[in-house]
XYZ file of C-alpha atoms in Angstrom:
395
model
C 0.000 0.000 0.000
C 1.344 3.431 -0.918
C 0.211 6.807 0.322
C 1.460 10.373 0.523
C 3.508 10.817 3.714
C 1.548 12.934 6.210
C 4.182 15.698 6.412
C 5.059 15.813 2.706
C 5.861 19.370 1.636
C 6.948 20.489 5.113
C 10.426 22.040 5.235
C 12.589 21.598 8.332
C 15.925 23.259 9.027
C 17.919 21.316 11.628
C 20.680 23.241 13.399
C 20.970 20.510 16.008
C 23.578 17.899 16.839
C 24.126 14.878 19.103
C 20.748 13.227 19.856
C 17.685 15.105 21.171
C 17.472 17.602 18.296
C 18.417 15.139 15.547
C 15.801 12.721 16.922
C 13.139 15.322 16.087
C 14.495 15.826 12.583
C 14.621 12.088 11.940
C 11.044 11.553 13.106
C 9.779 14.433 10.976
C 11.706 12.996 8.005
C 10.133 9.592 8.641
C 6.746 11.302 8.405
C 7.649 12.840 5.054
C 9.166 16.246 5.856
C 12.131 17.566 3.880
C 14.807 17.948 6.568
C 17.976 19.917 5.817
C 20.662 19.306 8.435
C 23.131 22.173 8.775
C 26.430 20.939 10.196
C 29.626 22.708 11.134
C 32.511 22.103 8.719
C 33.749 19.473 11.204
C 30.381 17.710 11.208
C 28.041 16.509 13.941
C 30.079 15.244 16.897
C 28.429 11.836 16.739
C 29.919 11.103 13.322
C 33.063 10.114 15.244
C 31.378 8.410 18.219
C 32.509 4.900 17.325
C 33.290 2.139 16.828
C 31.272 0.688 15.329
C 31.330 2.610 12.058
C 29.464 1.934 8.815
C 32.081 0.776 6.300
C 32.345 2.456 2.912
C 33.252 0.996 -0.465
C 36.971 1.689 -0.092
C 37.236 0.724 3.568
C 36.709 4.271 4.816
C 34.038 4.804 7.444
C 30.700 6.478 6.705
C 30.267 7.832 10.239
C 29.546 6.005 13.475
C 26.512 3.824 14.086
C 25.457 6.416 16.680
C 25.140 9.088 13.974
C 23.105 6.763 11.782
C 20.713 6.045 14.658
C 19.196 9.532 14.488
C 19.920 11.122 11.103
C 18.276 9.061 8.369
C 16.136 10.788 5.790
C 17.978 14.124 5.941
C 20.057 16.156 3.521
C 23.336 17.661 4.767
C 24.911 21.030 4.107
C 27.723 22.714 6.047
C 27.921 26.265 7.384
C 30.348 28.011 9.701
C 28.242 30.242 11.962
C 31.375 32.252 12.806
C 31.521 33.600 9.257
C 29.074 36.028 7.696
C 28.797 33.690 4.720
C 27.724 30.836 6.983
C 25.236 32.986 8.891
C 23.776 34.337 5.654
C 23.293 30.801 4.372
C 21.385 29.792 7.509
C 19.213 32.915 7.348
C 18.497 32.167 3.693
C 17.455 28.596 4.459
C 15.413 29.669 7.486
C 13.484 31.993 5.190
C 12.194 28.980 3.287
C 11.627 26.674 6.284
C 8.467 25.891 8.195
C 10.388 24.671 11.247
C 13.819 25.330 12.758
C 15.282 22.931 15.333
C 18.305 23.833 17.468
C 19.906 22.595 20.697
C 22.568 25.187 21.491
C 23.023 26.565 25.000
C 20.726 29.434 25.987
C 21.853 32.484 24.007
C 24.269 30.431 21.937
C 22.718 31.458 18.619
C 21.733 35.022 19.583
C 25.266 36.299 18.948
C 24.931 35.061 15.380
C 21.446 36.475 14.859
C 20.085 32.948 14.428
C 18.021 32.739 17.623
C 14.233 32.507 17.749
C 13.661 36.234 18.260
C 15.844 37.199 15.307
C 14.515 34.656 12.833
C 10.852 34.954 13.844
C 11.070 38.731 13.489
C 11.992 38.141 9.860
C 9.578 35.227 9.399
C 6.578 35.416 11.791
C 5.087 32.104 10.656
C 8.264 30.178 11.507
C 8.025 27.462 14.192
C 11.284 27.557 16.124
C 12.048 24.726 18.552
C 14.888 25.132 21.069
C 16.164 22.282 23.206
C 18.362 23.047 26.202
C 19.371 21.265 29.376
C 17.292 23.381 31.730
C 15.078 25.685 29.674
C 15.215 29.322 28.668
C 14.780 30.662 32.221
C 15.373 29.680 35.831
C 18.574 29.567 37.902
C 20.142 26.770 35.818
C 19.295 28.189 32.388
C 22.902 28.991 31.503
C 24.182 25.506 32.319
C 24.941 22.893 29.681
C 22.746 19.824 30.029
C 23.697 16.211 29.371
C 21.403 13.199 29.418
C 23.403 11.370 32.128
C 23.499 14.396 34.427
C 19.795 15.028 33.985
C 18.894 11.417 34.775
C 20.669 11.991 38.077
C 19.363 15.486 38.816
C 15.758 14.776 37.827
C 15.262 11.718 40.019
C 15.394 8.890 37.500
C 18.579 7.332 38.883
C 17.293 7.477 42.462
C 14.624 4.915 41.558
C 16.730 2.783 39.196
C 19.091 0.033 40.340
C 19.315 -2.495 43.145
C 18.416 -1.262 46.641
C 21.912 -2.025 47.954
C 23.772 -0.942 44.806
C 24.606 2.287 43.013
C 21.908 4.513 41.576
C 21.815 3.507 37.907
C 21.145 5.301 34.638
C 19.171 3.759 31.821
C 21.185 1.812 29.257
C 20.321 4.335 26.536
C 19.902 8.141 26.430
C 16.248 8.128 27.404
C 16.084 11.766 28.484
C 17.365 12.949 25.116
C 14.979 10.675 23.242
C 11.938 11.597 25.338
C 12.800 15.270 24.850
C 12.929 14.690 21.110
C 9.507 13.050 21.231
C 7.917 15.789 23.351
C 9.466 18.392 21.043
C 7.899 16.686 18.050
C 4.495 16.762 19.740
C 4.967 20.466 20.454
C 5.955 21.143 16.850
C 2.930 19.302 15.478
C 0.647 21.204 17.882
C 2.209 24.489 16.763
C 1.664 23.515 13.122
C -1.997 22.853 13.858
C -2.333 26.265 15.492
C -0.525 27.919 12.583
C -3.026 26.377 10.202
C -5.738 28.208 12.151
C -4.014 31.540 12.894
C -1.108 31.858 10.469
C 1.271 32.555 13.352
C 4.399 30.588 14.150
C 5.677 29.680 17.603
C 8.733 29.525 19.823
C 8.971 26.147 21.564
C 11.094 25.799 24.716
C 11.955 22.181 25.601
C 14.262 21.299 28.492
C 15.842 17.942 29.270
C 15.223 18.576 32.980
C 11.529 19.338 32.460
C 11.117 16.245 30.324
C 12.799 13.856 32.741
C 10.681 15.154 35.638
C 7.555 14.783 33.482
C 8.258 11.164 32.580
C 8.705 10.074 36.193
C 5.010 9.294 35.776
C 3.455 7.267 38.582
C 6.612 7.572 40.683
C 6.254 11.362 40.761
C 2.656 11.002 41.908
C 3.639 8.364 44.452
C 5.783 11.066 46.049
C 3.353 13.968 45.627
C 0.525 11.982 47.224
C 2.486 10.283 50.019
C 5.256 12.792 50.686
C 7.749 9.905 50.673
C 10.447 9.773 47.966
C 10.297 6.360 46.214
C 13.296 4.104 46.743
C 15.194 1.823 44.382
C 13.513 -1.561 44.091
C 15.709 -3.231 41.503
C 13.353 -4.863 39.020
C 10.333 -4.764 41.310
C 7.342 -2.466 40.834
C 6.479 0.058 43.565
C 2.719 -0.405 43.205
C 2.136 -3.937 41.861
C 3.179 -7.370 43.227
C 4.320 -9.737 41.764
C 5.726 -7.680 38.910
C 9.471 -8.297 38.557
C 12.282 -10.612 37.466
C 12.199 -14.177 38.753
C 14.888 -16.873 38.615
C 14.419 -20.065 36.592
C 16.683 -23.082 36.334
C 18.339 -21.729 33.181
C 18.300 -17.973 33.717
C 15.654 -15.390 34.495
C 12.222 -14.357 33.246
C 9.806 -11.503 33.867
C 6.439 -12.139 35.480
C 4.123 -9.116 35.384
C 0.753 -9.841 36.992
C -1.584 -6.885 36.674
C -4.608 -8.061 38.645
C -5.792 -10.541 41.266
C -7.008 -13.114 38.753
C -3.629 -13.261 37.048
C -1.954 -13.684 40.433
C -4.193 -16.639 41.318
C -3.492 -18.297 37.972
C 0.246 -17.782 38.500
C 0.031 -19.633 41.817
C -1.871 -22.463 40.150
C 0.796 -22.825 37.437
C 3.464 -22.914 40.171
C 1.578 -25.632 42.058
C 0.666 -23.419 45.027
C -2.996 -22.587 44.566
C -3.121 -22.019 48.310
C -0.947 -18.919 47.934
C -3.497 -17.596 45.468
C -6.345 -17.993 47.915
C -4.402 -16.923 51.015
C -6.267 -13.892 52.414
C -2.956 -12.143 53.172
C -2.199 -12.027 49.438
C -5.659 -12.122 47.885
C -5.532 -8.522 46.703
C -2.753 -6.303 45.429
C -2.716 -4.134 48.550
C -1.951 -7.193 50.664
C 0.697 -8.416 48.231
C 2.476 -5.042 48.267
C 2.435 -5.074 52.080
C 3.640 -8.693 52.168
C 6.191 -8.347 49.357
C 9.182 -9.317 51.522
C 7.641 -12.692 52.410
C 5.711 -13.484 49.236
C 8.382 -12.841 46.599
C 10.976 -15.275 48.042
C 8.311 -17.997 48.175
C 7.368 -17.446 44.536
C 11.030 -17.248 43.494
C 11.773 -20.601 45.114
C 9.030 -22.121 42.961
C 10.055 -20.509 39.656
C 13.690 -21.519 40.232
C 12.711 -25.191 39.850
C 11.302 -24.674 36.364
C 12.999 -24.155 32.993
C 12.479 -20.939 31.076
C 10.770 -22.266 27.959
C 8.488 -24.664 29.797
C 7.384 -22.116 32.393
C 6.813 -19.339 29.874
C 4.651 -21.671 27.789
C 2.627 -22.650 30.852
C 2.153 -19.034 31.929
C 1.085 -17.975 28.449
C -1.434 -20.805 28.387
C -2.845 -19.614 31.712
C -3.090 -16.003 30.611
C -0.362 -14.771 32.970
C 1.790 -11.981 31.469
C 5.402 -13.173 31.342
C 8.353 -13.007 29.004
C 12.072 -13.537 28.466
C 14.868 -11.009 28.966
C 16.364 -10.748 25.494
C 19.694 -9.272 24.566
C 19.578 -6.942 21.573
C 20.668 -9.693 19.192
C 17.752 -11.800 20.382
C 15.437 -8.811 19.947
C 16.207 -8.541 16.241
C 15.851 -12.314 15.842
C 12.462 -12.304 17.558
C 9.704 -13.426 15.155
C 7.405 -10.582 16.226
C 10.065 -7.947 15.564
C 10.797 -9.576 12.201
C 7.119 -9.782 11.288
C 6.557 -6.110 12.093
C 9.446 -5.043 9.853
C 10.906 -2.547 12.302
C 14.444 -3.367 11.189
C 15.015 -2.246 7.635
C 17.841 -1.535 5.195
C 18.239 1.791 3.414
C 20.065 1.548 0.060
C 23.411 3.363 -0.017
C 25.769 3.371 -2.996
C 28.564 4.569 -0.686
C 28.266 1.674 1.784
C 30.305 -1.476 1.282
C 27.225 -3.587 2.026
C 25.133 -1.584 -0.426
C 22.769 -0.530 2.339
C 22.775 0.866 5.873
C 20.634 -0.850 8.517
C 18.179 1.221 10.523
C 15.444 0.834 13.115
C 12.294 2.238 11.571
C 9.826 4.496 13.303
C 7.252 2.542 15.328
C 4.478 4.600 13.724
C 2.254 2.716 11.259
C -0.406 4.764 9.433
C -2.956 3.006 7.223
C -0.747 -0.068 7.192
C 2.374 1.849 6.124
C 5.333 1.994 8.490
C 6.649 5.529 8.575
C 10.357 5.507 7.729
C 12.373 7.810 5.513
C 13.657 6.231 2.316
C 17.178 7.647 2.371
C 20.022 6.805 4.777
C 21.878 9.327 6.932
C 23.776 11.831 4.781
C 27.503 12.174 4.339
C 28.860 15.479 5.580
C 27.851 18.266 3.185
C 26.639 15.703 0.673
C 23.674 17.727 -0.577
C 25.058 21.281 -0.741
C 24.511 21.824 -4.460
C 21.226 19.934 -4.433
C 19.830 22.074 -1.612
C 21.012 25.400 -3.008
C 19.430 24.540 -6.370
C 16.230 23.073 -4.915
C 13.227 25.191 -5.975
C 11.258 24.186 -2.884
C 13.771 26.146 -0.809
C 13.780 29.193 -3.075
C 10.478 30.903 -2.231
C 9.958 33.593 0.380
C 8.734 32.292 3.755
C 6.036 33.999 5.789
């Protein structure tokens, strides 16, 4: 099935680097927008964040895997903001764009006349999205923000890790990625408003704000009780049993979400009496009795083998699953069937294509993923400067 991408015709100027800003540009490109990535003459820092690197035809590298994780679907041009020529080029491109994305420190682009106030004065219908560590105001506004630091400062690490171990960050840059997603939502909302009013917008997204926002139920656990949540390892603060359990050949996850599932779990484990025990009959009792109940259940799961127990739990309607490494993820039949891993043709790559993880968005049966791989540095300079869609006056 083919269809016109939902954002076809939208022009995006990306002045961003590393992850949060490029994540926005990649998602908009997946949805059909024309995204022009403006890089310094040295290129986005993540081009060198390897190994691993994508190998080119002659053994040279085509940038690090990290870069390719968040830059597919874009066209690249270089500009040195320190030169008037570079600044003029950015102003020219901004005059044809619907959206500008940047993630410089607060005030970092004002000295070049490329900040939101300067560009929106010239082009009132422009939607300008700024990502910073701490936002455009407040006592920390001038600080640089990094995903790892924000996970610590914004509470995420205080609730992640084993109770007797170190506070632990996530194994990927979740604050950056969530900020990219929230930014995209803000941009799409601003586009909707512009359709109605003709006016653009200045969007202020902060890593700190985002990480606090996505604390979710744990934030409300604190705001309602007044007690900061503690680290529980793989256990859930509000649901029991909902954690990792040992089996004879490794570990599995059991995630019961209601009393019926808990009773069926006990039946599968041969202890129906634990399911009917009034101390554990409802979730409130199981949370209160966690310290006694979990070791009893773990002693039962430890006698069973992973495959056999998972099959039995699935048959009983008890949510459970394996703990896959990333290789196992991409070999999983569901992941394969959904087509989330794909290959983007590249004449410059030794393999003839560059692998990518497609957007999870499927619209009318079509997975939304840009058709071109991440660009080589400055690859599209002539193409962009001669592109008629970037030649008209904006706003």
